[in-house]
């Protein structure tokens, strides 16, 4: 870098520590995103038709009773004041109390989130290595029978809606051949082993649903790299195909793979409400949907924010990892 | 929330039993409404007692209608799951006979009323203990009723108890004084929200240490609720299993899979479409119980064009009720006759001719009304399962009569707050109510906020109030007969069918009772079911 050209301190920092500034920048951006999404969530919920007081009181709601409930819940305050109040609570780790049940949201959220993480974690541990492995194998046997079979199978799995996959699994493995546990209801007093046995079917469903996306992205990213000159060199210097793929192609294809894995992980946590319903699994999605039906807005807000945070966190991690995986950024000249 | 717990009943036009019931009521009235606690009247004796119940086992119920937001305060119960939960841990003062709907002793062993049905005296059973061993005292009962009937109460039972002036203990008895006479008071006390709690739940509304057949063991709202047997139950004729587990399964297909794979013993809320298929499954028994709930199309009688009785009559005649029963309910129901009461209610009208589909007569009334152009009918499957299909069927049968219906499909979400009771013509559903009086008071009384057909008839109102305080059951029945005719021929209510409640159980489950009180054997499945070895 040319030191004699006047530059902004930030740009200079960026010049000297490209990796660190990039990561710090990404962290700051995530924070901004989180604040923005909290605003969006709050605003969206404000705009929802129907309010808690009338839903709670039912059709016999008199104007006075509605006013009483609104005052009791502090709904008569202006929106910005309620937003600031909510954010202030969040900063103290206080998610507030459910309007419908009066219970502390944080406690409920904790158990629901840990259930969701258990399900997503179990699915990810199987799906991520499996799909990347299958992607590599598909590249290795590109355009041969194995590649085609893997493609066919994964396309079939991704084409079926998740509830349909779920019902098929229930039909085969619960109703016709009673081998799997059902429903997948886990509860606090269960041991981890028992929980894992119970969630086998929803995990299998989720694995089938997410595997194709990651597998195909892995395959495409590596094939993309395979056409570059250095892969040709690797082949010419006598490296085996498998070794060339693992040593040279994969590291250079990591960024898109990391991204697609992060997207799918986020989906496993925030997007599986249908699977939760079908398998009767007490996760976050079900919690949020229940809250929406009764207009229990603090719970909806809390769930929305947690979902947003998870999404942002995973994407941020993916970005940072792809930065780290990029040798040009890791070793600046 | 509008009470949408399914309610229930019997189909058979069992005249002998009806007569017996009326005669019994008549003599009870003559005796100043004294009901003794002779064991003969306990509901369990009404059970088809061909087998002696076996004790023991772990009963698993897969129920819908449970939510994360559920709490244990019985004043808040709505939805099937909490409805059943209440009957599992609690007892009410009064219960009902499954077949006749008559008030029967529960925690109250007998009662009597003044001649004008304004002052009621209840005697309390003396041998009842709460789950923690403390004896049931009059204070617990008084406080329970006070908590639910307080004018600032948030209890869902408040509406039923609004007419109560005073609740007090006198010489060891419970005395309830009403503002106006009401011969149905004991039946009002059978409401499922009125489970007796320690100190009436005044200290902690979520304290469910009750007197019922099972003790609550764990409660995860919307997920799983478990109970263990109450070994000191005052009523030995119920609570046969060692433990009960309620799994909340809101998804229809999941509930059926859970039952057919043997993971649960009992499921509720079956779809009529799957009922026939499920009845073919081995090891499963389907249960169809006639109910008080009904499917309906509501016209606002004070809004054009529905303010014209000829138009209302034309639309009533343009519904093919039998086709609706066969196609929408798969035959699991009974025909409606445009008044909101059927044989499941005490003192129900008799001999009212069934209204038939008659396109010619409908066309005649339609012409006479002078209306032209399409009529908007709003519908959504939130109203009842199959409401959109029902509206389309209505549209095609009305077309035969030259009436054009324009069907507007509304979103499910918010249907009850934005469409029902707001739009002049829409599909709707009502669950049952304990008595005809409450049924009409809720929806046909001029001043009711839930008067969803805007039926305003001073003559009808007068008859309703007269019947409420009438202690002569013959006169009362005659009044109800007239009121049914008025509603049938004048109001904006189109009531094609009463739906049955559809449940299913594993073949080794016994003890099910068709209870006309409400769905799920009037909430008492956990009390009544037992497992055959």
PDB file of N, CA and C in Angstrom, chain A residues 49 55-60 69 72 98 100-103 108 112 167 170 174-175 178-183 185-189 277-280 282 286-287 289-296, chain B residues 1-2 4 60 66-71 76 154 206 219-224 245 247-258 260-261 263-264 413-414 416-418 420-422 449-450:
ATOM      1  N   UNK A  49     -53.349  -7.370  11.793  1.00  0.00           N
ATOM      2  CA  UNK A  49     -54.744  -7.081  12.128  1.00  0.00           C
ATOM      3  C   UNK A  49     -55.148  -7.851  13.385  1.00  0.00           C
ATOM      4  N   UNK A  55     -59.146 -10.537  20.973  1.00  0.00           N
ATOM      5  CA  UNK A  55     -59.072 -11.984  20.821  1.00  0.00           C
ATOM      6  C   UNK A  55     -59.273 -12.663  22.171  1.00  0.00           C
ATOM      7  N   UNK A  56     -58.652 -12.109  23.206  1.00  0.00           N
ATOM      8  CA  UNK A  56     -58.701 -12.709  24.533  1.00  0.00           C
ATOM      9  C   UNK A  56     -60.105 -12.636  25.114  1.00  0.00           C
ATOM     10  N   UNK A  57     -60.744 -11.487  24.952  1.00  0.00           N
ATOM     11  CA  UNK A  57     -62.071 -11.319  25.536  1.00  0.00           C
ATOM     12  C   UNK A  57     -63.154 -11.990  24.724  1.00  0.00           C
ATOM     13  N   UNK A  58     -62.849 -12.283  23.473  1.00  0.00           N
ATOM     14  CA  UNK A  58     -63.854 -12.915  22.639  1.00  0.00           C
ATOM     15  C   UNK A  58     -64.815 -11.886  22.102  1.00  0.00           C
ATOM     16  N   UNK A  59     -65.885 -12.387  21.530  1.00  0.00           N
ATOM     17  CA  UNK A  59     -66.814 -11.492  20.859  1.00  0.00           C
ATOM     18  C   UNK A  59     -67.656 -10.696  21.839  1.00  0.00           C
ATOM     19  N   UNK A  60     -67.579 -11.032  23.140  1.00  0.00           N
ATOM     20  CA  UNK A  60     -68.363 -10.288  24.115  1.00  0.00           C
ATOM     21  C   UNK A  60     -67.593  -9.083  24.633  1.00  0.00           C
ATOM     22  N   UNK A  69     -57.949  -4.021  29.523  1.00  0.00           N
ATOM     23  CA  UNK A  69     -56.869  -4.952  29.210  1.00  0.00           C
ATOM     24  C   UNK A  69     -55.726  -4.231  28.524  1.00  0.00           C
ATOM     25  N   UNK A  72     -53.855  -2.422  31.100  1.00  0.00           N
ATOM     26  CA  UNK A  72     -53.143  -3.353  31.971  1.00  0.00           C
ATOM     27  C   UNK A  72     -51.858  -3.836  31.303  1.00  0.00           C
ATOM     28  N   UNK A  98     -45.656 -13.574  28.832  1.00  0.00           N
ATOM     29  CA  UNK A  98     -46.713 -13.887  27.879  1.00  0.00           C
ATOM     30  C   UNK A  98     -48.004 -13.223  28.318  1.00  0.00           C
ATOM     31  N   UNK A 100     -50.956 -14.214  27.280  1.00  0.00           N
ATOM     32  CA  UNK A 100     -51.991 -15.236  27.412  1.00  0.00           C
ATOM     33  C   UNK A 100     -51.849 -16.033  28.702  1.00  0.00           C
ATOM     34  N   UNK A 101     -50.634 -16.438  29.042  1.00  0.00           N
ATOM     35  CA  UNK A 101     -50.480 -17.307  30.197  1.00  0.00           C
ATOM     36  C   UNK A 101     -49.820 -16.591  31.373  1.00  0.00           C
ATOM     37  N   UNK A 102     -49.303 -15.399  31.159  1.00  0.00           N
ATOM     38  CA  UNK A 102     -48.653 -14.656  32.228  1.00  0.00           C
ATOM     39  C   UNK A 102     -47.284 -15.200  32.601  1.00  0.00           C
ATOM     40  N   UNK A 103     -46.836 -16.238  31.886  1.00  0.00           N
ATOM     41  CA  UNK A 103     -45.561 -16.839  32.260  1.00  0.00           C
ATOM     42  C   UNK A 103     -44.371 -16.130  31.634  1.00  0.00           C
ATOM     43  N   UNK A 108     -39.703 -20.391  29.006  1.00  0.00           N
ATOM     44  CA  UNK A 108     -40.330 -21.213  27.968  1.00  0.00           C
ATOM     45  C   UNK A 108     -39.448 -21.284  26.731  1.00  0.00           C
ATOM     46  N   UNK A 112     -37.843 -24.482  24.728  1.00  0.00           N
ATOM     47  CA  UNK A 112     -38.212 -24.711  23.333  1.00  0.00           C
ATOM     48  C   UNK A 112     -37.004 -24.607  22.416  1.00  0.00           C
ATOM     49  N   UNK A 167     -44.989 -38.036   6.414  1.00  0.00           N
ATOM     50  CA  UNK A 167     -46.091 -39.000   6.455  1.00  0.00           C
ATOM     51  C   UNK A 167     -45.673 -40.358   5.897  1.00  0.00           C
ATOM     52  N   UNK A 170     -43.777 -42.103   8.520  1.00  0.00           N
ATOM     53  CA  UNK A 170     -44.688 -42.586   9.565  1.00  0.00           C
ATOM     54  C   UNK A 170     -45.411 -43.842   9.075  1.00  0.00           C
ATOM     55  N   UNK A 174     -43.848 -46.584  11.246  1.00  0.00           N
ATOM     56  CA  UNK A 174     -44.636 -46.581  12.483  1.00  0.00           C
ATOM     57  C   UNK A 174     -45.880 -47.443  12.320  1.00  0.00           C
ATOM     58  N   UNK A 175     -46.642 -47.185  11.254  1.00  0.00           N
ATOM     59  CA  UNK A 175     -47.915 -47.886  11.115  1.00  0.00           C
ATOM     60  C   UNK A 175     -47.722 -49.303  10.566  1.00  0.00           C
ATOM     61  N   UNK A 178     -43.891 -51.292  12.908  1.00  0.00           N
ATOM     62  CA  UNK A 178     -43.681 -50.420  14.089  1.00  0.00           C
ATOM     63  C   UNK A 178     -42.264 -50.559  14.650  1.00  0.00           C
ATOM     64  N   UNK A 179     -41.335 -49.840  14.056  1.00  0.00           N
ATOM     65  CA  UNK A 179     -39.964 -49.884  14.575  1.00  0.00           C
ATOM     66  C   UNK A 179     -39.551 -48.565  15.204  1.00  0.00           C
ATOM     67  N   UNK A 180     -40.087 -47.447  14.700  1.00  0.00           N
ATOM     68  CA  UNK A 180     -39.619 -46.150  15.185  1.00  0.00           C
ATOM     69  C   UNK A 180     -40.568 -45.574  16.235  1.00  0.00           C
ATOM     70  N   UNK A 181     -40.023 -44.674  17.036  1.00  0.00           N
ATOM     71  CA  UNK A 181     -40.828 -44.030  18.068  1.00  0.00           C
ATOM     72  C   UNK A 181     -41.755 -43.001  17.442  1.00  0.00           C
ATOM     73  N   UNK A 182     -42.935 -42.842  18.017  1.00  0.00           N
ATOM     74  CA  UNK A 182     -43.892 -41.844  17.548  1.00  0.00           C
ATOM     75  C   UNK A 182     -44.926 -41.665  18.645  1.00  0.00           C
ATOM     76  N   UNK A 183     -45.463 -40.473  18.881  1.00  0.00           N
ATOM     77  CA  UNK A 183     -44.981 -39.201  18.364  1.00  0.00           C
ATOM     78  C   UNK A 183     -43.639 -38.811  18.994  1.00  0.00           C
ATOM     79  N   UNK A 185     -42.634 -36.602  20.858  1.00  0.00           N
ATOM     80  CA  UNK A 185     -42.762 -35.627  21.933  1.00  0.00           C
ATOM     81  C   UNK A 185     -41.659 -35.857  22.969  1.00  0.00           C
ATOM     82  N   UNK A 186     -40.781 -34.891  23.133  1.00  0.00           N
ATOM     83  CA  UNK A 186     -39.751 -35.005  24.177  1.00  0.00           C
ATOM     84  C   UNK A 186     -40.162 -34.120  25.335  1.00  0.00           C
ATOM     85  N   UNK A 187     -39.764 -34.497  26.530  1.00  0.00           N
ATOM     86  CA  UNK A 187     -40.083 -33.669  27.679  1.00  0.00           C
ATOM     87  C   UNK A 187     -38.920 -33.652  28.643  1.00  0.00           C
ATOM     88  N   UNK A 188     -38.999 -32.731  29.580  1.00  0.00           N
ATOM     89  CA  UNK A 188     -37.862 -32.411  30.434  1.00  0.00           C
ATOM     90  C   UNK A 188     -37.267 -33.630  31.136  1.00  0.00           C
ATOM     91  N   UNK A 189     -38.135 -34.539  31.629  1.00  0.00           N
ATOM     92  CA  UNK A 189     -37.599 -35.625  32.457  1.00  0.00           C
ATOM     93  C   UNK A 189     -36.946 -36.748  31.645  1.00  0.00           C
ATOM     94  N   UNK A 277     -44.974 -30.001  13.736  1.00  0.00           N
ATOM     95  CA  UNK A 277     -46.406 -30.284  13.900  1.00  0.00           C
ATOM     96  C   UNK A 277     -46.698 -31.751  13.609  1.00  0.00           C
ATOM     97  N   UNK A 278     -46.154 -32.247  12.496  1.00  0.00           N
ATOM     98  CA  UNK A 278     -46.461 -33.614  12.101  1.00  0.00           C
ATOM     99  C   UNK A 278     -45.949 -34.627  13.132  1.00  0.00           C
ATOM    100  N   UNK A 279     -44.759 -34.361  13.677  1.00  0.00           N
ATOM    101  CA  UNK A 279     -44.199 -35.319  14.630  1.00  0.00           C
ATOM    102  C   UNK A 279     -44.495 -34.930  16.082  1.00  0.00           C
ATOM    103  N   UNK A 280     -45.297 -33.893  16.256  1.00  0.00           N
ATOM    104  CA  UNK A 280     -45.681 -33.472  17.597  1.00  0.00           C
ATOM    105  C   UNK A 280     -44.443 -33.180  18.435  1.00  0.00           C
ATOM    106  N   UNK A 282     -42.116 -30.531  20.426  1.00  0.00           N
ATOM    107  CA  UNK A 282     -42.277 -29.223  21.070  1.00  0.00           C
ATOM    108  C   UNK A 282     -41.113 -28.277  20.805  1.00  0.00           C
ATOM    109  N   UNK A 286     -43.541 -24.384  16.718  1.00  0.00           N
ATOM    110  CA  UNK A 286     -44.856 -24.649  17.267  1.00  0.00           C
ATOM    111  C   UNK A 286     -45.229 -23.582  18.311  1.00  0.00           C
ATOM    112  N   UNK A 287     -44.246 -23.230  19.110  1.00  0.00           N
ATOM    113  CA  UNK A 287     -44.452 -22.218  20.154  1.00  0.00           C
ATOM    114  C   UNK A 287     -44.900 -20.895  19.532  1.00  0.00           C
ATOM    115  N   UNK A 289     -46.212 -20.406  16.483  1.00  0.00           N
ATOM    116  CA  UNK A 289     -47.507 -20.506  15.805  1.00  0.00           C
ATOM    117  C   UNK A 289     -48.647 -20.446  16.823  1.00  0.00           C
ATOM    118  N   UNK A 290     -48.485 -21.154  17.939  1.00  0.00           N
ATOM    119  CA  UNK A 290     -49.498 -21.089  19.005  1.00  0.00           C
ATOM    120  C   UNK A 290     -49.710 -19.647  19.450  1.00  0.00           C
ATOM    121  N   UNK A 291     -48.597 -18.933  19.602  1.00  0.00           N
ATOM    122  CA  UNK A 291     -48.690 -17.560  20.080  1.00  0.00           C
ATOM    123  C   UNK A 291     -49.379 -16.666  19.050  1.00  0.00           C
ATOM    124  N   UNK A 292     -49.113 -16.913  17.775  1.00  0.00           N
ATOM    125  CA  UNK A 292     -49.741 -16.088  16.741  1.00  0.00           C
ATOM    126  C   UNK A 292     -51.255 -16.267  16.775  1.00  0.00           C
ATOM    127  N   UNK A 293     -51.725 -17.511  16.944  1.00  0.00           N
ATOM    128  CA  UNK A 293     -53.173 -17.737  16.898  1.00  0.00           C
ATOM    129  C   UNK A 293     -53.901 -16.983  17.997  1.00  0.00           C
ATOM    130  N   UNK A 294     -53.263 -16.799  19.158  1.00  0.00           N
ATOM    131  CA  UNK A 294     -53.968 -16.061  20.213  1.00  0.00           C
ATOM    132  C   UNK A 294     -53.478 -14.614  20.302  1.00  0.00           C
ATOM    133  N   UNK A 295     -52.677 -14.183  19.324  1.00  0.00           N
ATOM    134  CA  UNK A 295     -52.159 -12.820  19.308  1.00  0.00           C
ATOM    135  C   UNK A 295     -51.363 -12.511  20.580  1.00  0.00           C
ATOM    136  N   UNK A 296     -50.593 -13.524  21.020  1.00  0.00           N
ATOM    137  CA  UNK A 296     -49.761 -13.332  22.210  1.00  0.00           C
ATOM    138  C   UNK A 296     -48.463 -12.677  21.744  1.00  0.00           C
TER     139      UNK A 296
ATOM    140  N   UNK B   1     -62.759 -15.696  24.460  1.00  0.00           N
ATOM    141  CA  UNK B   1     -62.950 -16.506  23.264  1.00  0.00           C
ATOM    142  C   UNK B   1     -64.321 -17.120  23.223  1.00  0.00           C
ATOM    143  N   UNK B   2     -64.840 -17.204  22.061  1.00  0.00           N
ATOM    144  CA  UNK B   2     -66.130 -17.841  21.945  1.00  0.00           C
ATOM    145  C   UNK B   2     -65.937 -19.300  22.305  1.00  0.00           C
ATOM    146  N   UNK B   4     -65.815 -22.646  21.875  1.00  0.00           N
ATOM    147  CA  UNK B   4     -65.990 -23.565  20.765  1.00  0.00           C
ATOM    148  C   UNK B   4     -65.636 -24.969  21.140  1.00  0.00           C
ATOM    149  N   UNK B  60     -53.070 -43.637  27.604  1.00  0.00           N
ATOM    150  CA  UNK B  60     -52.499 -42.526  26.822  1.00  0.00           C
ATOM    151  C   UNK B  60     -53.549 -41.955  25.879  1.00  0.00           C
ATOM    152  N   UNK B  66     -54.788 -28.350  22.172  1.00  0.00           N
ATOM    153  CA  UNK B  66     -53.911 -27.934  23.268  1.00  0.00           C
ATOM    154  C   UNK B  66     -52.934 -26.910  22.745  1.00  0.00           C
ATOM    155  N   UNK B  67     -52.591 -25.939  23.570  1.00  0.00           N
ATOM    156  CA  UNK B  67     -51.692 -24.877  23.116  1.00  0.00           C
ATOM    157  C   UNK B  67     -50.639 -24.570  24.161  1.00  0.00           C
ATOM    158  N   UNK B  68     -49.521 -24.034  23.667  1.00  0.00           N
ATOM    159  CA  UNK B  68     -48.452 -23.626  24.558  1.00  0.00           C
ATOM    160  C   UNK B  68     -48.931 -22.603  25.569  1.00  0.00           C
ATOM    161  N   UNK B  69     -49.977 -21.847  25.179  1.00  0.00           N
ATOM    162  CA  UNK B  69     -50.444 -20.764  26.033  1.00  0.00           C
ATOM    163  C   UNK B  69     -51.449 -21.238  27.084  1.00  0.00           C
ATOM    164  N   UNK B  70     -51.756 -22.533  27.119  1.00  0.00           N
ATOM    165  CA  UNK B  70     -52.712 -23.032  28.116  1.00  0.00           C
ATOM    166  C   UNK B  70     -52.173 -22.835  29.526  1.00  0.00           C
ATOM    167  N   UNK B  71     -53.063 -22.469  30.441  1.00  0.00           N
ATOM    168  CA  UNK B  71     -52.676 -22.447  31.854  1.00  0.00           C
ATOM    169  C   UNK B  71     -53.685 -23.242  32.663  1.00  0.00           C
ATOM    170  N   UNK B  76     -59.977 -20.327  32.632  1.00  0.00           N
ATOM    171  CA  UNK B  76     -59.482 -19.971  31.297  1.00  0.00           C
ATOM    172  C   UNK B  76     -59.639 -21.119  30.299  1.00  0.00           C
ATOM    173  N   UNK B 154     -62.195 -12.853  35.200  1.00  0.00           N
ATOM    174  CA  UNK B 154     -61.883 -13.131  33.798  1.00  0.00           C
ATOM    175  C   UNK B 154     -62.312 -14.540  33.440  1.00  0.00           C
ATOM    176  N   UNK B 206     -54.028 -21.280  39.758  1.00  0.00           N
ATOM    177  CA  UNK B 206     -53.457 -22.432  39.065  1.00  0.00           C
ATOM    178  C   UNK B 206     -53.211 -23.615  40.004  1.00  0.00           C
ATOM    179  N   UNK B 219     -47.105 -30.909  34.012  1.00  0.00           N
ATOM    180  CA  UNK B 219     -47.888 -30.098  33.077  1.00  0.00           C
ATOM    181  C   UNK B 219     -46.963 -29.333  32.163  1.00  0.00           C
ATOM    182  N   UNK B 220     -46.889 -29.766  30.919  1.00  0.00           N
ATOM    183  CA  UNK B 220     -46.153 -28.993  29.908  1.00  0.00           C
ATOM    184  C   UNK B 220     -47.194 -28.532  28.895  1.00  0.00           C
ATOM    185  N   UNK B 221     -47.611 -27.259  29.001  1.00  0.00           N
ATOM    186  CA  UNK B 221     -48.731 -26.795  28.171  1.00  0.00           C
ATOM    187  C   UNK B 221     -48.489 -27.037  26.690  1.00  0.00           C
ATOM    188  N   UNK B 222     -49.512 -27.541  26.042  1.00  0.00           N
ATOM    189  CA  UNK B 222     -49.426 -27.769  24.604  1.00  0.00           C
ATOM    190  C   UNK B 222     -48.546 -28.933  24.209  1.00  0.00           C
ATOM    191  N   UNK B 223     -48.010 -29.674  25.191  1.00  0.00           N
ATOM    192  CA  UNK B 223     -47.103 -30.768  24.871  1.00  0.00           C
ATOM    193  C   UNK B 223     -47.587 -32.070  25.524  1.00  0.00           C
ATOM    194  N   UNK B 224     -47.564 -32.093  26.856  1.00  0.00           N
ATOM    195  CA  UNK B 224     -47.819 -33.361  27.543  1.00  0.00           C
ATOM    196  C   UNK B 224     -48.248 -33.057  28.961  1.00  0.00           C
ATOM    197  N   UNK B 245     -51.802 -40.182  30.649  1.00  0.00           N
ATOM    198  CA  UNK B 245     -50.878 -39.287  29.949  1.00  0.00           C
ATOM    199  C   UNK B 245     -51.643 -38.671  28.775  1.00  0.00           C
ATOM    200  N   UNK B 247     -51.196 -36.557  25.481  1.00  0.00           N
ATOM    201  CA  UNK B 247     -50.250 -35.990  24.520  1.00  0.00           C
ATOM    202  C   UNK B 247     -51.019 -35.042  23.624  1.00  0.00           C
ATOM    203  N   UNK B 248     -50.548 -33.820  23.501  1.00  0.00           N
ATOM    204  CA  UNK B 248     -51.223 -32.882  22.614  1.00  0.00           C
ATOM    205  C   UNK B 248     -50.750 -33.157  21.195  1.00  0.00           C
ATOM    206  N   UNK B 249     -51.676 -33.615  20.343  1.00  0.00           N
ATOM    207  CA  UNK B 249     -51.339 -33.903  18.940  1.00  0.00           C
ATOM    208  C   UNK B 249     -52.323 -33.124  18.092  1.00  0.00           C
ATOM    209  N   UNK B 250     -51.942 -31.932  17.645  1.00  0.00           N
ATOM    210  CA  UNK B 250     -52.887 -31.079  16.927  1.00  0.00           C
ATOM    211  C   UNK B 250     -53.063 -31.462  15.470  1.00  0.00           C
ATOM    212  N   UNK B 251     -52.107 -32.211  14.930  1.00  0.00           N
ATOM    213  CA  UNK B 251     -52.186 -32.594  13.525  1.00  0.00           C
ATOM    214  C   UNK B 251     -53.068 -33.835  13.355  1.00  0.00           C
ATOM    215  N   UNK B 252     -54.085 -33.736  12.481  1.00  0.00           N
ATOM    216  CA  UNK B 252     -55.040 -34.839  12.312  1.00  0.00           C
ATOM    217  C   UNK B 252     -54.366 -36.140  11.926  1.00  0.00           C
ATOM    218  N   UNK B 253     -53.499 -36.073  10.910  1.00  0.00           N
ATOM    219  CA  UNK B 253     -52.869 -37.290  10.421  1.00  0.00           C
ATOM    220  C   UNK B 253     -51.989 -37.913  11.495  1.00  0.00           C
ATOM    221  N   UNK B 254     -51.288 -37.059  12.248  1.00  0.00           N
ATOM    222  CA  UNK B 254     -50.415 -37.567  13.302  1.00  0.00           C
ATOM    223  C   UNK B 254     -51.245 -38.274  14.381  1.00  0.00           C
ATOM    224  N   UNK B 255     -52.410 -37.711  14.694  1.00  0.00           N
ATOM    225  CA  UNK B 255     -53.261 -38.358  15.706  1.00  0.00           C
ATOM    226  C   UNK B 255     -53.686 -39.739  15.248  1.00  0.00           C
ATOM    227  N   UNK B 256     -54.082 -39.825  13.972  1.00  0.00           N
ATOM    228  CA  UNK B 256     -54.528 -41.116  13.464  1.00  0.00           C
ATOM    229  C   UNK B 256     -53.365 -42.107  13.428  1.00  0.00           C
ATOM    230  N   UNK B 257     -52.188 -41.636  13.003  1.00  0.00           N
ATOM    231  CA  UNK B 257     -51.017 -42.524  12.974  1.00  0.00           C
ATOM    232  C   UNK B 257     -50.693 -43.007  14.384  1.00  0.00           C
ATOM    233  N   UNK B 258     -50.809 -42.115  15.365  1.00  0.00           N
ATOM    234  CA  UNK B 258     -50.486 -42.488  16.744  1.00  0.00           C
ATOM    235  C   UNK B 258     -51.446 -43.560  17.241  1.00  0.00           C
ATOM    236  N   UNK B 260     -53.364 -45.676  15.235  1.00  0.00           N
ATOM    237  CA  UNK B 260     -53.325 -46.933  14.487  1.00  0.00           C
ATOM    238  C   UNK B 260     -52.020 -47.683  14.702  1.00  0.00           C
ATOM    239  N   UNK B 261     -50.978 -46.995  15.189  1.00  0.00           N
ATOM    240  CA  UNK B 261     -49.744 -47.723  15.493  1.00  0.00           C
ATOM    241  C   UNK B 261     -49.711 -48.129  16.966  1.00  0.00           C
ATOM    242  N   UNK B 263     -49.634 -46.248  19.633  1.00  0.00           N
ATOM    243  CA  UNK B 263     -48.849 -45.408  20.538  1.00  0.00           C
ATOM    244  C   UNK B 263     -49.749 -44.668  21.533  1.00  0.00           C
ATOM    245  N   UNK B 264     -51.019 -44.460  21.182  1.00  0.00           N
ATOM    246  CA  UNK B 264     -51.977 -43.904  22.147  1.00  0.00           C
ATOM    247  C   UNK B 264     -53.239 -44.783  22.113  1.00  0.00           C
ATOM    248  N   UNK B 413     -57.786 -17.261   9.479  1.00  0.00           N
ATOM    249  CA  UNK B 413     -57.316 -16.478  10.617  1.00  0.00           C
ATOM    250  C   UNK B 413     -58.196 -15.245  10.776  1.00  0.00           C
ATOM    251  N   UNK B 414     -58.717 -15.045  11.957  1.00  0.00           N
ATOM    252  CA  UNK B 414     -59.521 -13.860  12.206  1.00  0.00           C
ATOM    253  C   UNK B 414     -60.966 -13.986  11.771  1.00  0.00           C
ATOM    254  N   UNK B 416     -63.446 -15.432  13.189  1.00  0.00           N
ATOM    255  CA  UNK B 416     -64.398 -15.210  14.280  1.00  0.00           C
ATOM    256  C   UNK B 416     -64.428 -13.764  14.737  1.00  0.00           C
ATOM    257  N   UNK B 417     -63.378 -13.014  14.482  1.00  0.00           N
ATOM    258  CA  UNK B 417     -63.439 -11.609  14.896  1.00  0.00           C
ATOM    259  C   UNK B 417     -63.853 -10.677  13.769  1.00  0.00           C
ATOM    260  N   UNK B 418     -63.596 -11.077  12.508  1.00  0.00           N
ATOM    261  CA  UNK B 418     -63.866 -10.135  11.422  1.00  0.00           C
ATOM    262  C   UNK B 418     -65.098 -10.451  10.584  1.00  0.00           C
ATOM    263  N   UNK B 420     -67.670 -13.444  11.383  1.00  0.00           N
ATOM    264  CA  UNK B 420     -68.800 -13.896  12.197  1.00  0.00           C
ATOM    265  C   UNK B 420     -69.330 -12.739  13.058  1.00  0.00           C
ATOM    266  N   UNK B 421     -70.649 -12.622  13.089  1.00  0.00           N
ATOM    267  CA  UNK B 421     -71.304 -11.586  13.901  1.00  0.00           C
ATOM    268  C   UNK B 421     -71.021 -10.174  13.379  1.00  0.00           C
ATOM    269  N   UNK B 422     -70.366 -10.066  12.201  1.00  0.00           N
ATOM    270  CA  UNK B 422     -70.089  -8.745  11.620  1.00  0.00           C
ATOM    271  C   UNK B 422     -70.723  -8.650  10.236  1.00  0.00           C
ATOM    272  N   UNK B 449     -75.079  -9.851  23.079  1.00  0.00           N
ATOM    273  CA  UNK B 449     -74.009  -9.365  22.201  1.00  0.00           C
ATOM    274  C   UNK B 449     -73.662 -10.409  21.134  1.00  0.00           C
ATOM    275  N   UNK B 450     -74.029 -11.667  21.403  1.00  0.00           N
ATOM    276  CA  UNK B 450     -73.742 -12.716  20.430  1.00  0.00           C
ATOM    277  C   UNK B 450     -74.979 -13.054  19.612  1.00  0.00           C
TER     278      UNK B 450
END
